[in-house]
PDB file of C-alpha atoms in Angstrom:
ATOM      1  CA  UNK Q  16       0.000   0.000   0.000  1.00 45.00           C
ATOM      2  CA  UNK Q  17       1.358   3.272  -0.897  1.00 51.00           C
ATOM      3  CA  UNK Q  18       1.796   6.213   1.549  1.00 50.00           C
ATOM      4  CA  UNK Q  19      -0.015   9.563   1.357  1.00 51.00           C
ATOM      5  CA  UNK Q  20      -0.432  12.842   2.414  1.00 53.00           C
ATOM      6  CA  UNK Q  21      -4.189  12.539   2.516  1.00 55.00           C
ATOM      7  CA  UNK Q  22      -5.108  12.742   6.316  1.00 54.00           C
ATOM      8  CA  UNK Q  23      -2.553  16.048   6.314  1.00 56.00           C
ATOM      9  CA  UNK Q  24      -4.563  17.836   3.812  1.00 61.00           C
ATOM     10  CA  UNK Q  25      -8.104  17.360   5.726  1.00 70.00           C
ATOM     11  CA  UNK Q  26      -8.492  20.455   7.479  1.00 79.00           C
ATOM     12  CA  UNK Q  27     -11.476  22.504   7.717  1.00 81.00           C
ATOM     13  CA  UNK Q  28     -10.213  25.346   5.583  1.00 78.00           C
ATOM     14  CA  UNK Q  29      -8.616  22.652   2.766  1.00 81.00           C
ATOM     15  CA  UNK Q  30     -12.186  21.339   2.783  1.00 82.00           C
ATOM     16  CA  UNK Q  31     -13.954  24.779   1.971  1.00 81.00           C
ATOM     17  CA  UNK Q  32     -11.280  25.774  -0.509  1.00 82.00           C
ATOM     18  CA  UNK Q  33     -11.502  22.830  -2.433  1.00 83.00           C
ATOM     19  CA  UNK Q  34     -15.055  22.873  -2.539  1.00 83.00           C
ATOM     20  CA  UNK Q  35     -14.878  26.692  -3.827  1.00 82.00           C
ATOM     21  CA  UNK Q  36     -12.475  25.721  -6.505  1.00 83.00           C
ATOM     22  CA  UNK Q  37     -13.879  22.810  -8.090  1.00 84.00           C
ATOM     23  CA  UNK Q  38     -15.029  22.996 -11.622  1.00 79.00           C
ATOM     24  CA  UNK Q  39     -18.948  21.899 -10.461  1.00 86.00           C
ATOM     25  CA  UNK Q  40     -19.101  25.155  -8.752  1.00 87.00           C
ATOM     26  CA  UNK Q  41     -19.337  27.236 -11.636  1.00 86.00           C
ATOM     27  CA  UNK Q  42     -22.468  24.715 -12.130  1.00 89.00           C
ATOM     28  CA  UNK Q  43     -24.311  25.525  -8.705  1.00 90.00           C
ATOM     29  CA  UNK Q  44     -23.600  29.415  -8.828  1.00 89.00           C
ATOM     30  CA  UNK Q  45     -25.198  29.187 -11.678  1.00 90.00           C
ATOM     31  CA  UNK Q  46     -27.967  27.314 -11.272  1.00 93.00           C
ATOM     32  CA  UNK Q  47     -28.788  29.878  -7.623  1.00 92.00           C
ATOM     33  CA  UNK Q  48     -27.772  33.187 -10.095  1.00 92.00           C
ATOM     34  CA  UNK Q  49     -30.795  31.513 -12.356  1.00 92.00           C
ATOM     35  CA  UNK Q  50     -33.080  30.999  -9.085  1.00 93.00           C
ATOM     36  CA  UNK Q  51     -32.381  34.175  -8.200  1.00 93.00           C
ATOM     37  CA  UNK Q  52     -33.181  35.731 -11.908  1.00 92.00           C
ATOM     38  CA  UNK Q  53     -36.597  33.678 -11.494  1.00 91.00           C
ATOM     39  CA  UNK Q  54     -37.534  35.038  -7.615  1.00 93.00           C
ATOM     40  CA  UNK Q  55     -36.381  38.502  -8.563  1.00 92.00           C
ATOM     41  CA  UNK Q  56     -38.592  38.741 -11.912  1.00 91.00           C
ATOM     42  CA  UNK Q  57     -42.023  38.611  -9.896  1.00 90.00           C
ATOM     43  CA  UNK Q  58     -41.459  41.729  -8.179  1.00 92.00           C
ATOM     44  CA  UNK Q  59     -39.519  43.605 -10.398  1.00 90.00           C
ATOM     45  CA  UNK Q  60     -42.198  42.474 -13.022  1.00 90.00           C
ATOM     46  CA  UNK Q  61     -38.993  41.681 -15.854  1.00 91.00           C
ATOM     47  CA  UNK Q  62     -39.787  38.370 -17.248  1.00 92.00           C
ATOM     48  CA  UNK Q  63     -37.055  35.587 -16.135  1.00 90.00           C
ATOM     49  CA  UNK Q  64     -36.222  35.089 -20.401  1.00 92.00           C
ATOM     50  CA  UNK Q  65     -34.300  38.764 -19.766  1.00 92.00           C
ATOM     51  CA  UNK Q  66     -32.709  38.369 -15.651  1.00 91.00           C
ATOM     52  CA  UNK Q  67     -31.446  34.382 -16.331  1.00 92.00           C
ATOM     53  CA  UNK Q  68     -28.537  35.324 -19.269  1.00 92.00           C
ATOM     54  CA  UNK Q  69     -27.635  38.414 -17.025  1.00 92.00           C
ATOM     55  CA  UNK Q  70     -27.221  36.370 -14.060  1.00 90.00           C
ATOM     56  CA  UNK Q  71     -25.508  33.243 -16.388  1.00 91.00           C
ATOM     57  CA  UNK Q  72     -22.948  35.999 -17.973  1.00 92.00           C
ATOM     58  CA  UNK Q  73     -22.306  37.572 -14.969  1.00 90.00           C
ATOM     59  CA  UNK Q  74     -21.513  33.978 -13.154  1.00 89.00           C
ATOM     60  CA  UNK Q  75     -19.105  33.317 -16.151  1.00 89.00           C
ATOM     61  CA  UNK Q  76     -17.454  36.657 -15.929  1.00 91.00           C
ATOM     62  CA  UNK Q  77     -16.547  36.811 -12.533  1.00 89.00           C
ATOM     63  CA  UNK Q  78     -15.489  33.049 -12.174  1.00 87.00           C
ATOM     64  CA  UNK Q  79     -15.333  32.375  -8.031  1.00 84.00           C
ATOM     65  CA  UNK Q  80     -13.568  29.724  -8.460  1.00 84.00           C
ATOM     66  CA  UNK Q  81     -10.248  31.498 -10.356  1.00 86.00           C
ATOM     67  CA  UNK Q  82     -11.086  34.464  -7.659  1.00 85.00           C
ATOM     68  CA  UNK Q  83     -10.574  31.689  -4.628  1.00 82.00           C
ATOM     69  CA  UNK Q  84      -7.748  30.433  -5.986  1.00 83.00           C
ATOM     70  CA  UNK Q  85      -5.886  33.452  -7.058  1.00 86.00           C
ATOM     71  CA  UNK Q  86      -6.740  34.792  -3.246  1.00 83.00           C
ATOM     72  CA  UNK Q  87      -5.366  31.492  -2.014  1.00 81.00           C
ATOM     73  CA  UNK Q  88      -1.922  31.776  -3.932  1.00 83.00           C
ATOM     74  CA  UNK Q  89      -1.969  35.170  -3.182  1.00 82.00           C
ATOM     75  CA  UNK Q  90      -1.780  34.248   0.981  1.00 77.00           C
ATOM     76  CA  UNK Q  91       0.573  31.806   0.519  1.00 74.00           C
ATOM     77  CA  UNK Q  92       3.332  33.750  -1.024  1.00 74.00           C
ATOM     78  CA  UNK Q  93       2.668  35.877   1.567  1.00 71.00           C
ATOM     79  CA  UNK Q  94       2.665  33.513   4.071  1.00 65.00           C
ATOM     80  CA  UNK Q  95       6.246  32.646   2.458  1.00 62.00           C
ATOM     81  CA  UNK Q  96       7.724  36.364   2.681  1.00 57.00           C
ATOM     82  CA  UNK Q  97       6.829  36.767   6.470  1.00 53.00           C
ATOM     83  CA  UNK Q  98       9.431  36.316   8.794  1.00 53.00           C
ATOM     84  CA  UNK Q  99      12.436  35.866   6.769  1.00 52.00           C
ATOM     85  CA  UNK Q 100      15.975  37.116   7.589  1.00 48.00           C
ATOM     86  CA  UNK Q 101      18.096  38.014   4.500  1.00 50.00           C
ATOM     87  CA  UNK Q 102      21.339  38.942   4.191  1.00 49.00           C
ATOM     88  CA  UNK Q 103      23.137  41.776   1.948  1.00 49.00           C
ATOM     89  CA  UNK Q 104      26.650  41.844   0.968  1.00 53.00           C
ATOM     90  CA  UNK Q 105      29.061  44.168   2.368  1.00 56.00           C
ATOM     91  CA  UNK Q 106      28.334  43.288   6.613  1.00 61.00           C
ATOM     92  CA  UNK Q 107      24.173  44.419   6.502  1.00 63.00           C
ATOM     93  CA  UNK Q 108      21.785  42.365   7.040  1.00 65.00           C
ATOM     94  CA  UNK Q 109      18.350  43.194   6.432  1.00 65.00           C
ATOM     95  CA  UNK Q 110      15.107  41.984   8.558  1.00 68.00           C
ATOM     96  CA  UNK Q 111      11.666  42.308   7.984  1.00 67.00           C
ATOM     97  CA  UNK Q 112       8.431  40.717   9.202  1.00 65.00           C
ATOM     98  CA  UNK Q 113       5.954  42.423   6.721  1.00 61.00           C
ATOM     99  CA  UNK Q 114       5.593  45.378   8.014  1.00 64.00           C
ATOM    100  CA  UNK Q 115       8.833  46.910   8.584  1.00 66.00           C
ATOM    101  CA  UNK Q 116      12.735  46.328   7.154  1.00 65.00           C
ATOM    102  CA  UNK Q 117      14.807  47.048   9.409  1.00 70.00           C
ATOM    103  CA  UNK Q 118      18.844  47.186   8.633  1.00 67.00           C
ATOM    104  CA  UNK Q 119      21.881  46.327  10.850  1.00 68.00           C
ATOM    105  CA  UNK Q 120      25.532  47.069  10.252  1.00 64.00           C
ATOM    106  CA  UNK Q 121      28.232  44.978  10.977  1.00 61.00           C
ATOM    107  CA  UNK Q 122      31.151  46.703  12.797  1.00 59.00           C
ATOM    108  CA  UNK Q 123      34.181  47.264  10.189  1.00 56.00           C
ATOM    109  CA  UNK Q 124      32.382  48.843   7.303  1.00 54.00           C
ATOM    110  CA  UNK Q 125      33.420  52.779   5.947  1.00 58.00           C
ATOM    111  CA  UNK Q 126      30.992  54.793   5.812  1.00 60.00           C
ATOM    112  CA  UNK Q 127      30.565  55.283   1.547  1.00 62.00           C
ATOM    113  CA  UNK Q 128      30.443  51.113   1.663  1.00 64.00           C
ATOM    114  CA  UNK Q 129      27.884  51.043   4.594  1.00 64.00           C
ATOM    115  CA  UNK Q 130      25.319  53.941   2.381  1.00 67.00           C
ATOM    116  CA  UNK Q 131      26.277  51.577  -0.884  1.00 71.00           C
ATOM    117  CA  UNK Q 132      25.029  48.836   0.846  1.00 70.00           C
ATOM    118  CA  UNK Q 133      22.234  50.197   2.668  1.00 74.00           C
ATOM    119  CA  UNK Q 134      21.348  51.708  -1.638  1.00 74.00           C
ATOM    120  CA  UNK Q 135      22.101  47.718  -3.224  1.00 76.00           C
ATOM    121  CA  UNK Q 136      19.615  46.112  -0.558  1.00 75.00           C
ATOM    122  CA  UNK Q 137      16.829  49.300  -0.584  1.00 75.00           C
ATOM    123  CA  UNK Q 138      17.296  48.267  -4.834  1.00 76.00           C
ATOM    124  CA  UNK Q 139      17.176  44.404  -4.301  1.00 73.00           C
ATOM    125  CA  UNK Q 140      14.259  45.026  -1.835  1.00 74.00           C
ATOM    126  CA  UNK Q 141      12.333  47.324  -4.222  1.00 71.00           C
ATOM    127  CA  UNK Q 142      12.566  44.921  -7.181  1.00 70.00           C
ATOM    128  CA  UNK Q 143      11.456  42.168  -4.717  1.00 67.00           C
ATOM    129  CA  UNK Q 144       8.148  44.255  -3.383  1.00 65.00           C
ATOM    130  CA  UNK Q 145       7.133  44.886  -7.373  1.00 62.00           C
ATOM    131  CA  UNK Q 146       7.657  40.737  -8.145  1.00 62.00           C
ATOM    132  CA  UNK Q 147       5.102  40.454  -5.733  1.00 56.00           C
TER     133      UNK Q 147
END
């Protein structure tokens, strides 16, 4: 019997988001955006024929399930970025949690190399932020 990462995967959260993001969901938002089209026409007195292909096209526009799992990529690369200690070249080493970058200079350093430094990681650091 082969091993697997099964019971790992089984949290509540894994459970929603793959429910969100499977290709049958497209199916039930649109049968409720067609139940809705149907329940809004008696009031509004718009006939169902006209309120159902809104409802349809606006279900296939907007796509929940490629908005769930862009939001879910989106948290864990940010999940990856928080908390991480890098280092820069030269005796700084930059830290950030997120938030804040803070740098710290290692004793020996002039003081042209330390601002050329503290200039090649505020670059490196820049490009990294636009990646994102």
């Amino acid at each position: 019997m082969a091993l697997s990462n099964y019971g790992r995967n089984n949290t509540v959260s894994e459970t929603c988001f793959r429910t969100l993001t499977h290709p049958l969901t497209n199916l039930i938002c649109i049968i409720v955006a067609v139940s809705i089209a149907v329940f809004a026409s008696v009031p509004t007195g718009i006939p169902p024929y006209v309120l159902a292909p809104i409802g349809f096209m606006l279900v296939i526009l907007i796509d929940p399930a490629e908005i769930a799992s862009r939001l879910k990529a989106r948290s864990a690369r940010r999940d990856a970025t928080v908390g991480r200690s890098e280092s820069a070249a030269g005796g700084w080493q930059a830290k950030g949690d997120g938030w804040s970058l803070t740098f710290q200079r290692k004793h020996g350093l002039t003081r042209g190399a330390a601002r050329s430094n503290i200039a090649a990681a505020a670059k490196g650091r820049a490009a990294d932020s636009c990646r994102r």
